[in-house]
Tab-separated table of C-alpha atoms in Angstrom:
chain	number	residue	atom	x	y	z
V	1	MET	CA	104.045	71.852	116.102
V	2	LYS	CA	107.710	71.552	115.258
V	3	GLU	CA	109.714	69.377	117.604
V	4	ILE	CA	112.266	71.179	119.710
V	5	SER	CA	114.997	68.762	118.616
V	6	ASP	CA	114.489	69.871	115.015
V	7	THR	CA	115.335	73.459	115.857
V	8	ILE	CA	118.486	72.900	117.886
V	9	PRO	CA	121.399	74.287	115.816
V	10	GLU	CA	124.001	71.591	115.322
V	11	LEU	CA	126.852	70.989	112.927
V	12	TYR	CA	128.270	67.620	111.904
V	13	VAL	CA	131.668	67.888	110.256
V	14	LEU	CA	131.679	64.662	108.310
V	15	GLY	CA	134.423	62.968	106.327
V	16	ALA	CA	133.111	61.635	103.016
V	17	GLY	CA	136.112	59.379	102.456
V	18	PRO	CA	138.488	59.179	99.484
V	19	GLY	CA	135.833	58.936	96.775
V	20	ASP	CA	134.034	55.599	96.761
V	21	PRO	CA	130.718	56.353	98.516
V	22	GLU	CA	130.739	52.900	100.115
V	23	LEU	CA	133.791	53.909	102.141
V	24	ILE	CA	131.853	56.351	104.300
V	25	THR	CA	131.492	55.309	107.953
V	26	VAL	CA	128.283	53.793	109.277
V	27	LYS	CA	127.884	56.789	111.581
V	28	GLY	CA	128.301	59.169	108.664
V	29	TYR	CA	125.685	57.213	106.713
V	30	ARG	CA	123.260	57.519	109.609
V	31	ILE	CA	123.808	61.256	110.099
V	32	LEU	CA	123.199	62.007	106.426
V	33	GLN	CA	119.817	60.320	106.751
V	34	LYS	CA	118.669	62.958	109.243
V	35	ALA	CA	120.352	66.027	107.731
V	36	LYS	CA	118.324	69.187	107.137
V	37	ALA	CA	121.044	70.814	105.042
V	38	VAL	CA	124.310	69.553	103.554
V	39	LEU	CA	127.182	71.838	102.597
V	40	TYR	CA	129.353	69.662	100.391
V	41	ASP	CA	132.815	69.983	98.895
V	42	ASN	CA	134.182	69.370	95.430
V	43	LEU	CA	135.802	66.079	96.484
V	44	ALA	CA	132.789	64.651	98.318
V	45	ASN	CA	131.049	62.043	96.179
V	46	LYS	CA	127.706	63.501	95.097
V	47	ASP	CA	126.088	60.039	95.334
V	48	LEU	CA	126.124	60.482	99.111
V	49	LEU	CA	123.540	63.242	98.795
V	50	SER	CA	120.972	60.605	97.820
V	51	LEU	CA	121.112	59.351	101.419
V	52	THR	CA	119.546	62.548	102.741
V	53	PRO	CA	115.804	62.798	103.446
V	54	ASP	CA	113.266	64.636	101.316
V	55	GLY	CA	113.418	68.353	101.945
V	56	CYS	CA	117.122	68.397	102.817
V	57	GLU	CA	118.902	71.278	101.114
V	58	HIS	CA	122.139	70.568	99.222
V	59	ILE	CA	124.524	73.507	98.922
V	60	TYR	CA	127.748	73.217	96.947
V	61	VAL	CA	130.630	75.061	98.593
V	62	GLY	CA	133.494	73.410	96.743
V	63	LYS	CA	136.896	74.690	95.826
V	64	GLN	CA	138.201	73.767	92.402
V	65	PRO	CA	141.979	73.169	92.558
V	66	TYR	CA	143.678	76.376	91.472
V	67	GLY	CA	140.306	77.672	90.235
V	68	ASP	CA	136.969	78.968	91.464
V	69	TYR	CA	136.207	78.493	95.135
V	70	THR	CA	133.774	79.423	97.856
V	71	PRO	CA	135.520	81.707	100.389
V	72	GLN	CA	135.860	80.161	103.838
V	73	GLU	CA	134.129	83.155	105.415
V	74	GLN	CA	131.088	82.531	103.219
V	75	ILE	CA	131.042	78.864	104.240
V	76	HIS	CA	131.046	79.950	107.883
V	77	GLN	CA	128.053	82.200	107.327
V	78	LEU	CA	126.193	79.429	105.515
V	79	ILE	CA	126.831	77.086	108.440
V	80	LYS	CA	125.393	79.691	110.811
V	81	HIS	CA	122.393	80.419	108.601
V	82	PHE	CA	121.343	76.827	108.067
V	83	ALA	CA	122.084	75.717	111.628
V	84	PHE	CA	119.748	78.328	113.099
V	85	ASN	CA	117.115	78.012	110.381
V	86	LYS	CA	117.182	74.278	109.693
V	87	GLY	CA	118.754	72.603	112.710
V	88	THR	CA	120.997	69.738	111.666
V	89	VAL	CA	123.673	70.844	109.208
V	90	VAL	CA	126.169	68.395	107.730
V	91	ARG	CA	129.449	69.754	106.433
V	92	LEU	CA	130.414	66.995	104.008
V	93	LYS	CA	134.110	67.116	103.182
V	94	GLY	CA	136.204	64.804	101.030
V	95	GLY	CA	138.610	62.495	102.842
V	96	ASP	CA	138.998	63.378	106.509
V	97	PRO	CA	138.014	66.941	107.462
V	98	PHE	CA	140.893	67.317	109.924
V	99	ILE	CA	143.638	66.400	107.435
V	100	PHE	CA	144.265	69.502	105.317
V	101	GLY	CA	140.508	70.041	105.266
V	102	ARG	CA	140.051	73.149	107.443
V	103	GLY	CA	137.402	71.207	109.310
V	104	PHE	CA	138.448	72.361	112.757
V	105	GLU	CA	138.188	76.003	111.687
V	106	GLU	CA	134.512	75.348	111.015
V	107	VAL	CA	134.075	73.562	114.341
V	108	LEU	CA	135.572	76.528	116.195
V	109	PHE	CA	133.389	78.999	114.289
V	110	ALA	CA	130.269	76.998	115.086
V	111	ARG	CA	131.087	76.773	118.781
V	112	GLU	CA	131.772	80.502	118.971
V	113	ASN	CA	128.268	81.041	117.610
V	114	GLY	CA	126.489	78.698	119.973
V	115	ILE	CA	126.144	75.823	117.544
V	116	LYS	CA	126.562	72.286	118.868
V	117	THR	CA	129.274	70.404	116.982
V	118	CYS	CA	130.206	66.810	116.250
V	119	PHE	CA	133.171	65.478	114.294
V	120	ILE	CA	132.841	62.260	112.273
V	121	PRO	CA	136.180	61.069	110.832
V	122	GLY	CA	136.574	59.923	107.266
V	123	ILE	CA	139.029	57.712	105.415
V	124	THR	CA	141.647	60.073	104.055
V	125	SER	CA	142.859	59.606	100.488
V	126	MET	CA	146.302	58.293	101.436
V	127	GLN	CA	144.645	55.289	103.070
V	128	ALA	CA	143.304	54.289	99.661
V	129	SER	CA	146.892	53.678	98.530
V	130	GLY	CA	146.357	50.042	99.465
V	131	LEU	CA	144.091	49.759	96.426
V	132	GLU	CA	147.288	50.158	94.398
V	133	ASP	CA	149.178	47.632	96.555
V	134	ILE	CA	151.016	50.412	98.361
V	135	PRO	CA	151.038	50.020	102.155
V	136	LEU	CA	152.000	53.203	103.973
V	137	THR	CA	154.074	51.216	106.467
V	138	HIS	CA	155.768	47.856	106.126
V	139	ARG	CA	157.973	46.019	108.580
V	140	THR	CA	161.714	46.631	108.000
V	141	ILE	CA	160.891	49.069	105.175
V	142	SER	CA	158.960	51.980	106.666
V	143	GLU	CA	158.192	52.522	110.335
V	144	SER	CA	156.416	55.882	110.072
V	145	VAL	CA	154.470	58.169	107.773
V	146	TRP	CA	155.144	61.850	107.139
V	147	ILE	CA	152.190	63.808	105.718
V	148	VAL	CA	153.057	67.069	103.986
V	149	THR	CA	151.000	69.711	102.233
V	150	GLY	CA	152.237	70.574	98.775
V	151	THR	CA	150.652	74.004	98.870
V	152	LYS	CA	150.659	76.162	101.991
V	153	LYS	CA	148.386	79.165	102.514
V	154	ASP	CA	150.952	81.392	100.805
V	155	GLY	CA	151.222	78.973	97.853
V	156	ARG	CA	154.669	77.660	98.745
V	157	LEU	CA	155.740	74.052	99.166
V	158	SER	CA	156.080	73.117	102.825
V	159	ALA	CA	159.651	73.311	104.101
V	160	ASP	CA	158.892	70.205	106.161
V	161	LEU	CA	159.582	68.158	103.042
V	162	GLN	CA	163.317	68.771	103.474
V	163	LEU	CA	163.090	67.332	106.983
V	164	ALA	CA	161.009	64.377	105.825
V	165	ILE	CA	163.629	63.445	103.244
V	166	GLN	CA	166.142	62.919	106.040
V	167	SER	CA	164.009	60.173	107.589
V	168	LYS	CA	163.110	56.686	106.398
V	169	ALA	CA	159.424	57.518	106.653
V	170	THR	CA	156.958	57.108	103.839
V	171	VAL	CA	156.248	60.639	102.636
V	172	VAL	CA	152.731	61.475	101.476
V	173	ILE	CA	152.141	64.821	99.791
V	174	TYR	CA	148.666	66.247	99.455
V	175	MET	CA	147.866	69.065	97.008
V	176	GLY	CA	151.270	68.739	95.395
V	177	MET	CA	150.598	68.198	91.703
V	178	LYS	CA	151.397	71.816	90.833
V	179	LYS	CA	154.687	71.422	92.696
V	180	LEU	CA	155.988	68.242	91.069
V	181	ASP	CA	159.024	69.970	89.554
V	182	GLU	CA	159.950	71.519	92.880
V	183	ILE	CA	159.366	68.265	94.762
V	184	ALA	CA	161.561	66.338	92.339
V	185	GLN	CA	164.290	68.970	92.517
V	186	THR	CA	164.205	68.960	96.314
V	187	TYR	CA	164.874	65.208	96.347
V	188	ILE	CA	167.559	65.493	93.678
V	189	GLU	CA	169.386	68.182	95.650
V	190	ALA	CA	169.238	65.953	98.736
V	191	GLY	CA	170.821	63.111	96.778
V	192	CYS	CA	167.598	61.095	96.832
V	193	GLY	CA	166.379	61.500	93.266
V	194	ASN	CA	166.259	57.732	92.745
V	195	MET	CA	163.826	57.180	95.608
V	196	PRO	CA	160.794	55.121	94.460
V	197	ALA	CA	157.578	57.104	94.245
V	198	ALA	CA	154.014	56.924	92.998
V	199	ILE	CA	151.136	59.208	92.079
V	200	ILE	CA	147.545	58.071	92.560
V	201	GLN	CA	144.710	60.057	91.010
V	202	HIS	CA	141.029	59.590	91.901
V	203	ALA	CA	141.885	57.026	94.575
V	204	SER	CA	139.097	54.449	95.167
V	205	LEU	CA	136.985	55.618	92.198
V	206	PRO	CA	136.341	53.650	88.968
V	207	ASN	CA	138.575	56.106	87.072
V	208	GLN	CA	141.476	55.648	89.499
V	209	LYS	CA	144.856	55.614	87.808
V	210	SER	CA	148.445	55.729	88.932
V	211	VAL	CA	152.055	55.764	87.899
V	212	ARG	CA	155.262	54.639	89.604
V	213	GLY	CA	158.864	55.500	89.073
V	214	MET	CA	161.655	57.478	90.671
V	215	VAL	CA	160.862	60.753	92.358
V	216	LYS	CA	163.194	62.637	90.008
V	217	ASP	CA	161.024	61.541	87.064
V	218	LEU	CA	157.615	62.351	88.549
V	219	PRO	CA	156.977	65.505	86.466
V	220	GLU	CA	157.583	63.645	83.202
V	221	LEU	CA	155.660	60.565	84.367
V	222	ALA	CA	152.646	62.652	85.348
V	223	GLU	CA	152.630	64.446	82.023
V	224	SER	CA	153.087	61.345	79.881
V	225	ASN	CA	150.362	59.483	81.758
V	226	GLN	CA	148.044	62.506	81.888
V	227	LEU	CA	147.833	62.523	85.672
V	228	THR	CA	146.611	65.657	87.364
V	229	TYR	CA	144.736	66.684	90.517
V	230	PRO	CA	143.076	65.461	92.622
V	231	ALA	CA	145.954	63.123	93.387
V	232	ILE	CA	148.291	62.122	96.157
V	233	ILE	CA	152.040	61.680	95.855
V	234	ILE	CA	153.668	58.873	97.816
V	235	ILE	CA	157.444	58.708	98.129
V	236	GLY	CA	159.340	55.849	99.687
V	237	GLU	CA	160.351	52.210	99.311
V	238	VAL	CA	156.785	51.051	100.043
V	239	THR	CA	155.781	52.155	96.534
V	240	ASN	CA	158.061	49.491	95.085
V	241	LEU	CA	157.085	46.500	97.230
V	242	SER	CA	154.704	44.920	94.721
V	243	ASN	CA	157.551	44.807	92.198
């Protein structure tokens, strides 16, 4: 007879970290070992799926940058289906699910449908900047961090960037590689085109690569060094400390 605990619908929204599978949390590691179904994103390292038990279903629900994607409504229905039919569902999302990951939307949907939820944080990609000797804060240099999305729901660059430029904060831009020209121009128009900046692609993975320069030159630097998404853009004096 099936144990009652196996049939209780529950959703774990789990951060897979920036890429390196060894950077997942111990709690995340443990939850994957009891998963009945895993809905995983494009940026979640597929090696993590090997931690799941025999019989666990793996369902890809990724979103290719500026390409094919699984609609969020379909992901919601998959969560509902597997939670009530399998029990323990893990929503495995790259980085941290609550930082530009739409993770809380899935938590709310699950709760509205009577599904128990649990959030397990992950290391977000900007925290892997230290692997390139870029601290996000540094005494006397940067006392805060401003995180900005490069692509809003309507496709536009966030207007918050203009406010961030006015501060001394380290600015981190997610999903901004398609907006490099606009980002550079925004800094130039603010008189800050010479601000040090960096781009890090595939942070924490063996194929990680990066480039540094001035923010005004980022479009050319990205092209000449063949940098594309997934990548984070870091702007501020902290990107120049190792020099």
